[in-house]
Amino acid sequence: MVRHVLIGMAQRDITPDESIWLVGYGDRDRKSEGVYQRLRSGAIYICGTNQSALIITADLIGYDLEFAAKTKAVISELTGLLPEQIVLSATHTHCAPFFYPWVMPGSPDKAYADRLTNNLAAVGISAIDAAQPGKMFFSRHTSSFGVNRRRPNEKGGVEFAPHPDGAIDRDLDTLWLVDKSDRDIGTLTFYGCHPTSLGGYLIGGDYPGYLCRGLEKETGKPALFATGCAGNIRPWYPNDDGGFARPTFEQLESAGQKLAEDVLFSRENRHEIKASEIRITGAFHSLPYAELPTPNSLNAATASEDIRLREWAEIMQFHLENGPLPSHCPQEIQLLRLDDSHQVIFLGGEILAEIGLRIKRTLSPMTTITCAYANGLIGYVPCESTYDLGGYEVCGSHHLFRRPAPFHRNVEQLIIDKTQMLSNSITY
């Protein structure tokens, strides 16, 4: 018999009332011009026999290390939870506010960032306050939504195009929360695909927002979403030339509704989790960069026609005036062990699908959910097999994240080792 655990859930609107710079695309030249879907944050509090955890999700692109640390500290002080018991995850929508430093058009909105910290703390406190005896269930389905976007070309590289034969994690995983009378409290769904269906100047949550609203229509309870290892995965809507196209709002809503239907279908085969046995642990470790830029290479970059590359070079030059560039980047990994056979791995960064799939294989037979875009969005984190082909995720995007260089090709193994160590550290 599964013992009851204390479970609480809450939701909160985080849509800015004013026009604001959005983040996620480098070609925007003005602030937002409306809202097609309101942004939300949500929280789940789980209190077991020996430990408790607070998972917060939000319709945002992610968080930088500084914002995540500050917000966890605020929540920690207000709740008594340790920072390692708090997870900040994001859907990674590219139509949400610009609130921490990127190399992107516009500038971060500090006022929104301050409000966001308060909102995330408030939704976490509300979830704790709502805690009641309950149970947790797990279901796993598969989804055909999304496609690998790194297609090998004849020149020995890759192009940004649909690659149906490329790696993708199609697991559609959902945690179902119910009270002691088996009435719904809410859900948390994980899936690994970029929410980049739409661009433009309208604020919205992309397909996760429609997925969650589709579930809420059926259950009448809050539905949350967190994105899996989707660094090289994006939505693929019907297109005559076989490439990527922007969907209509109707197509986007239909895609989200189909995912919601898949989740609801999986409910028939869900099984109980002994959530009273939860454990949460985590650690920071260092991911090394590849060769750092030289003063000469930075001087050359400041003359580039690419305005983003120029901005990055100037930031790096300023850093060099005050000391050497860092050779490593901190990455936080958290592991939430739900019971003796189910766990969730939360990873900082835009983790490529191959790494998430390898984590699942490495930790088998444990049923493992992987969630990227958590705590610190440190940049794209490629798997070793992508380095010979290069491409945007490997060596073409680090400057947007204000990183001095791409990551070294051995980072995949470092992540696997650290994740395995955390998993092995938990015993019952």
CSV table of N, CA and C in Angstrom, one decimal, residues 276-368:
chain,number,residue,atom,x,y,z
A,276,SER,N,6.4,9.1,-0.7
A,276,SER,CA,6.8,9.3,0.7
A,276,SER,C,8.3,9.1,0.8
A,277,GLU,N,8.9,8.4,-0.1
A,277,GLU,CA,10.3,8.1,-0.1
A,277,GLU,C,11.2,9.0,-0.9
A,278,ILE,N,10.7,10.2,-1.3
A,278,ILE,CA,11.5,11.1,-2.1
A,278,ILE,C,12.8,11.5,-1.5
A,279,ARG,N,13.8,11.7,-2.3
A,279,ARG,CA,15.1,12.2,-1.9
A,279,ARG,C,15.4,13.3,-3.0
A,280,ILE,N,16.1,14.3,-2.6
A,280,ILE,CA,16.6,15.3,-3.6
A,280,ILE,C,18.0,15.6,-3.3
A,281,THR,N,18.9,15.6,-4.3
A,281,THR,CA,20.3,16.0,-4.1
A,281,THR,C,20.7,16.7,-5.3
A,282,GLY,N,21.9,17.3,-5.2
A,282,GLY,CA,22.4,18.0,-6.4
A,282,GLY,C,23.8,18.5,-6.2
A,283,ALA,N,24.4,18.9,-7.2
A,283,ALA,CA,25.8,19.4,-7.2
A,283,ALA,C,26.1,20.3,-8.3
A,284,PHE,N,27.0,21.2,-8.1
A,284,PHE,CA,27.7,22.0,-9.2
A,284,PHE,C,28.9,21.2,-9.6
A,285,HIS,N,29.2,21.3,-10.9
A,285,HIS,CA,30.5,20.8,-11.3
A,285,HIS,C,31.0,21.7,-12.5
A,286,SER,N,32.2,21.5,-13.0
A,286,SER,CA,32.7,22.5,-13.9
A,286,SER,C,32.8,21.8,-15.3
A,287,LEU,N,32.3,22.6,-16.3
A,287,LEU,CA,32.4,22.1,-17.7
A,287,LEU,C,33.5,23.0,-18.4
A,288,PRO,N,34.5,22.4,-18.9
A,288,PRO,CA,35.6,23.2,-19.5
A,288,PRO,C,35.2,23.7,-20.8
A,289,TYR,N,35.8,24.9,-21.1
A,289,TYR,CA,35.6,25.5,-22.4
A,289,TYR,C,36.7,25.0,-23.4
A,290,ALA,N,36.5,25.1,-24.6
A,290,ALA,CA,37.5,24.8,-25.6
A,290,ALA,C,38.5,26.0,-25.6
A,291,GLU,N,39.3,26.1,-26.6
A,291,GLU,CA,40.3,27.1,-26.7
A,291,GLU,C,39.7,28.5,-26.5
A,292,LEU,N,40.2,29.3,-25.6
A,292,LEU,CA,39.7,30.6,-25.3
A,292,LEU,C,40.2,31.6,-26.4
A,293,PRO,N,39.4,32.7,-26.6
A,293,PRO,CA,39.9,33.7,-27.5
A,293,PRO,C,41.1,34.5,-27.1
A,294,THR,N,41.9,34.9,-28.0
A,294,THR,CA,43.0,35.8,-27.7
A,294,THR,C,42.7,37.2,-27.9
A,295,PRO,N,43.5,38.1,-27.3
A,295,PRO,CA,43.2,39.6,-27.5
A,295,PRO,C,43.1,39.9,-29.0
A,296,ASN,N,44.0,39.3,-29.8
A,296,ASN,CA,44.0,39.6,-31.3
A,296,ASN,C,42.7,39.1,-31.9
A,297,SER,N,42.2,37.9,-31.5
A,297,SER,CA,41.0,37.4,-32.1
A,297,SER,C,39.8,38.3,-31.7
A,298,LEU,N,39.8,38.8,-30.4
A,298,LEU,CA,38.7,39.7,-30.0
A,298,LEU,C,38.8,41.0,-30.7
A,299,ASN,N,40.0,41.5,-31.0
A,299,ASN,CA,40.1,42.8,-31.7
A,299,ASN,C,39.5,42.6,-33.1
A,300,ALA,N,39.7,41.4,-33.7
A,300,ALA,CA,39.2,41.2,-35.1
A,300,ALA,C,37.7,41.1,-35.0
A,301,ALA,N,37.2,40.5,-33.9
A,301,ALA,CA,35.7,40.3,-33.8
A,301,ALA,C,35.0,41.6,-33.6
A,302,THR,N,35.7,42.6,-33.0
A,302,THR,CA,35.0,43.9,-32.8
A,302,THR,C,34.8,44.6,-34.1
A,303,ALA,N,35.4,44.2,-35.2
A,303,ALA,CA,35.3,44.8,-36.5
A,303,ALA,C,34.3,44.0,-37.4
A,304,SER,N,33.7,42.9,-36.8
A,304,SER,CA,32.8,42.0,-37.6
A,304,SER,C,31.5,42.8,-38.0
A,305,GLU,N,31.0,42.3,-39.1
A,305,GLU,CA,29.7,42.9,-39.6
A,305,GLU,C,28.5,42.4,-38.7
A,306,ASP,N,28.8,41.3,-38.0
A,306,ASP,CA,27.8,40.7,-37.1
A,306,ASP,C,27.7,41.5,-35.8
A,307,ILE,N,26.6,42.3,-35.6
A,307,ILE,CA,26.5,43.1,-34.4
A,307,ILE,C,26.5,42.3,-33.1
A,308,ARG,N,26.0,41.1,-33.1
A,308,ARG,CA,26.0,40.3,-31.9
A,308,ARG,C,27.5,39.8,-31.6
A,309,LEU,N,28.2,39.5,-32.6
A,309,LEU,CA,29.6,39.1,-32.4
A,309,LEU,C,30.4,40.3,-31.8
A,310,ARG,N,30.2,41.5,-32.4
A,310,ARG,CA,30.9,42.7,-31.9
A,310,ARG,C,30.6,42.9,-30.4
A,311,GLU,N,29.3,42.8,-30.0
A,311,GLU,CA,28.9,43.0,-28.7
A,311,GLU,C,29.6,42.0,-27.7
A,312,TRP,N,29.6,40.8,-28.1
A,312,TRP,CA,30.3,39.7,-27.3
A,312,TRP,C,31.8,40.0,-27.2
A,313,ALA,N,32.4,40.4,-28.3
A,313,ALA,CA,33.8,40.7,-28.2
A,313,ALA,C,34.1,41.8,-27.2
A,314,GLU,N,33.3,42.9,-27.2
A,314,GLU,CA,33.5,44.0,-26.3
A,314,GLU,C,33.3,43.6,-24.9
A,315,ILE,N,32.4,42.7,-24.6
A,315,ILE,CA,32.2,42.1,-23.3
A,315,ILE,C,33.4,41.4,-22.8
A,316,MET,N,33.9,40.5,-23.7
A,316,MET,CA,35.1,39.7,-23.4
A,316,MET,C,36.3,40.6,-23.2
A,317,GLN,N,36.5,41.7,-24.0
A,317,GLN,CA,37.6,42.6,-23.8
A,317,GLN,C,37.5,43.3,-22.4
A,318,PHE,N,36.3,43.7,-22.0
A,318,PHE,CA,36.2,44.3,-20.7
A,318,PHE,C,36.5,43.4,-19.6
A,319,HIS,N,36.1,42.1,-19.8
A,319,HIS,CA,36.5,41.1,-18.8
A,319,HIS,C,38.0,40.9,-18.7
A,320,LEU,N,38.7,40.9,-19.8
A,320,LEU,CA,40.1,40.8,-19.8
A,320,LEU,C,40.8,41.9,-19.2
A,321,GLU,N,40.3,43.1,-19.2
A,321,GLU,CA,40.9,44.3,-18.6
A,321,GLU,C,40.9,44.1,-17.0
A,322,ASN,N,40.0,43.2,-16.5
A,322,ASN,CA,39.9,43.0,-15.1
A,322,ASN,C,40.4,41.7,-14.6
A,323,GLY,N,40.9,40.9,-15.6
A,323,GLY,CA,41.4,39.6,-15.2
A,323,GLY,C,41.2,38.6,-16.3
A,324,PRO,N,41.8,37.4,-16.2
A,324,PRO,CA,41.7,36.4,-17.3
A,324,PRO,C,40.3,35.8,-17.5
A,325,LEU,N,40.0,35.4,-18.7
A,325,LEU,CA,38.7,34.7,-18.9
A,325,LEU,C,38.6,33.4,-18.2
A,326,PRO,N,37.5,33.0,-17.8
A,326,PRO,CA,37.3,31.7,-17.1
A,326,PRO,C,37.6,30.6,-18.1
A,327,SER,N,38.2,29.5,-17.5
A,327,SER,CA,38.4,28.3,-18.4
A,327,SER,C,37.3,27.3,-18.2
A,328,HIS,N,36.4,27.4,-17.2
A,328,HIS,CA,35.3,26.5,-17.0
A,328,HIS,C,34.0,27.2,-16.7
A,329,CYS,N,32.9,26.5,-16.9
A,329,CYS,CA,31.6,27.1,-16.6
A,329,CYS,C,30.9,26.2,-15.5
A,330,PRO,N,30.3,26.8,-14.5
A,330,PRO,CA,29.6,26.0,-13.5
A,330,PRO,C,28.3,25.4,-14.1
A,331,GLN,N,28.0,24.2,-13.9
A,331,GLN,CA,26.7,23.6,-14.2
A,331,GLN,C,26.1,22.9,-13.0
A,332,GLU,N,24.8,23.2,-12.8
A,332,GLU,CA,24.1,22.6,-11.7
A,332,GLU,C,23.3,21.4,-12.2
A,333,ILE,N,23.4,20.3,-11.5
A,333,ILE,CA,22.6,19.1,-11.8
A,333,ILE,C,21.9,18.7,-10.5
A,334,GLN,N,20.6,18.5,-10.6
A,334,GLN,CA,19.8,18.1,-9.4
A,334,GLN,C,19.1,16.8,-9.8
A,335,LEU,N,19.0,15.9,-8.8
A,335,LEU,CA,18.4,14.6,-9.0
A,335,LEU,C,17.3,14.5,-7.9
A,336,LEU,N,16.1,14.3,-8.4
A,336,LEU,CA,14.9,14.1,-7.5
A,336,LEU,C,14.5,12.6,-7.6
A,337,ARG,N,14.8,11.8,-6.6
A,337,ARG,CA,14.4,10.4,-6.6
A,337,ARG,C,13.0,10.3,-6.0
A,338,LEU,N,12.1,9.9,-6.8
A,338,LEU,CA,10.7,9.9,-6.4
A,338,LEU,C,10.4,8.7,-5.6
A,339,ASP,N,11.0,7.5,-6.0
A,339,ASP,CA,10.9,6.3,-5.1
A,339,ASP,C,12.1,5.4,-5.6
A,340,ASP,N,12.0,4.1,-5.3
A,340,ASP,CA,13.2,3.3,-5.6
A,340,ASP,C,13.3,2.9,-7.1
A,341,SER,N,12.4,3.4,-7.9
A,341,SER,CA,12.4,3.0,-9.3
A,341,SER,C,12.2,4.2,-10.3
A,342,HIS,N,11.9,5.4,-9.8
A,342,HIS,CA,11.6,6.6,-10.6
A,342,HIS,C,12.4,7.8,-10.1
A,343,GLN,N,13.0,8.5,-11.1
A,343,GLN,CA,13.7,9.7,-10.7
A,343,GLN,C,13.7,10.8,-11.8
A,344,VAL,N,13.9,12.0,-11.5
A,344,VAL,CA,14.0,13.1,-12.5
A,344,VAL,C,15.4,13.8,-12.3
A,345,ILE,N,16.0,14.0,-13.5
A,345,ILE,CA,17.3,14.6,-13.5
A,345,ILE,C,17.1,16.0,-14.1
A,346,PHE,N,17.5,17.1,-13.4
A,346,PHE,CA,17.3,18.5,-13.8
A,346,PHE,C,18.7,19.0,-14.2
A,347,LEU,N,18.9,19.5,-15.4
A,347,LEU,CA,20.2,19.8,-15.9
A,347,LEU,C,20.2,21.3,-16.4
A,348,GLY,N,21.2,22.0,-16.0
A,348,GLY,CA,21.4,23.4,-16.5
A,348,GLY,C,21.9,23.4,-18.0
A,349,GLY,N,21.3,24.2,-18.8
A,349,GLY,CA,21.8,24.3,-20.2
A,349,GLY,C,20.8,23.8,-21.2
A,350,GLU,N,21.1,24.1,-22.5
A,350,GLU,CA,20.4,23.5,-23.6
A,350,GLU,C,21.0,22.2,-24.0
A,351,ILE,N,20.6,21.2,-23.3
A,351,ILE,CA,21.2,19.9,-23.5
A,351,ILE,C,20.7,19.2,-24.7
A,352,LEU,N,21.7,18.7,-25.6
A,352,LEU,CA,21.3,18.0,-26.8
A,352,LEU,C,20.6,16.6,-26.4
A,353,ALA,N,19.7,16.2,-27.3
A,353,ALA,CA,18.9,15.0,-27.1
A,353,ALA,C,19.8,13.8,-26.8
A,354,GLU,N,20.9,13.7,-27.5
A,354,GLU,CA,21.7,12.5,-27.3
A,354,GLU,C,22.2,12.3,-25.9
A,355,ILE,N,22.5,13.4,-25.2
A,355,ILE,CA,22.9,13.3,-23.8
A,355,ILE,C,21.8,12.8,-22.9
A,356,GLY,N,20.6,13.4,-23.1
A,356,GLY,CA,19.5,12.9,-22.3
A,356,GLY,C,19.2,11.4,-22.5
A,357,LEU,N,19.3,11.0,-23.8
A,357,LEU,CA,19.0,9.6,-24.1
A,357,LEU,C,20.1,8.7,-23.4
A,358,ARG,N,21.4,9.2,-23.4
A,358,ARG,CA,22.4,8.4,-22.8
A,358,ARG,C,22.3,8.3,-21.3
A,359,ILE,N,21.8,9.4,-20.7
A,359,ILE,CA,21.6,9.4,-19.2
A,359,ILE,C,20.5,8.3,-18.9
A,360,LYS,N,19.5,8.2,-19.7
A,360,LYS,CA,18.4,7.2,-19.5
A,360,LYS,C,19.0,5.8,-19.6
A,361,ARG,N,19.8,5.6,-20.6
A,361,ARG,CA,20.4,4.3,-20.8
A,361,ARG,C,21.4,3.9,-19.7
A,362,THR,N,22.2,4.9,-19.3
A,362,THR,CA,23.2,4.7,-18.2
A,362,THR,C,22.5,4.4,-16.9
A,363,LEU,N,21.4,5.0,-16.6
A,363,LEU,CA,20.7,4.8,-15.3
A,363,LEU,C,19.6,3.7,-15.3
A,364,SER,N,19.5,3.1,-16.5
A,364,SER,CA,18.5,1.9,-16.6
A,364,SER,C,19.0,0.8,-15.6
A,365,PRO,N,18.1,0.1,-15.0
A,365,PRO,CA,16.6,0.0,-15.2
A,365,PRO,C,15.8,1.0,-14.5
A,366,MET,N,16.4,2.0,-13.8
A,366,MET,CA,15.7,3.1,-13.2
A,366,MET,C,14.9,3.8,-14.2
A,367,THR,N,13.6,4.1,-14.0
A,367,THR,CA,12.9,4.9,-14.9
A,367,THR,C,13.3,6.4,-14.7
A,368,THR,N,13.9,7.0,-15.7
A,368,THR,CA,14.5,8.3,-15.5
A,368,THR,C,13.8,9.3,-16.5
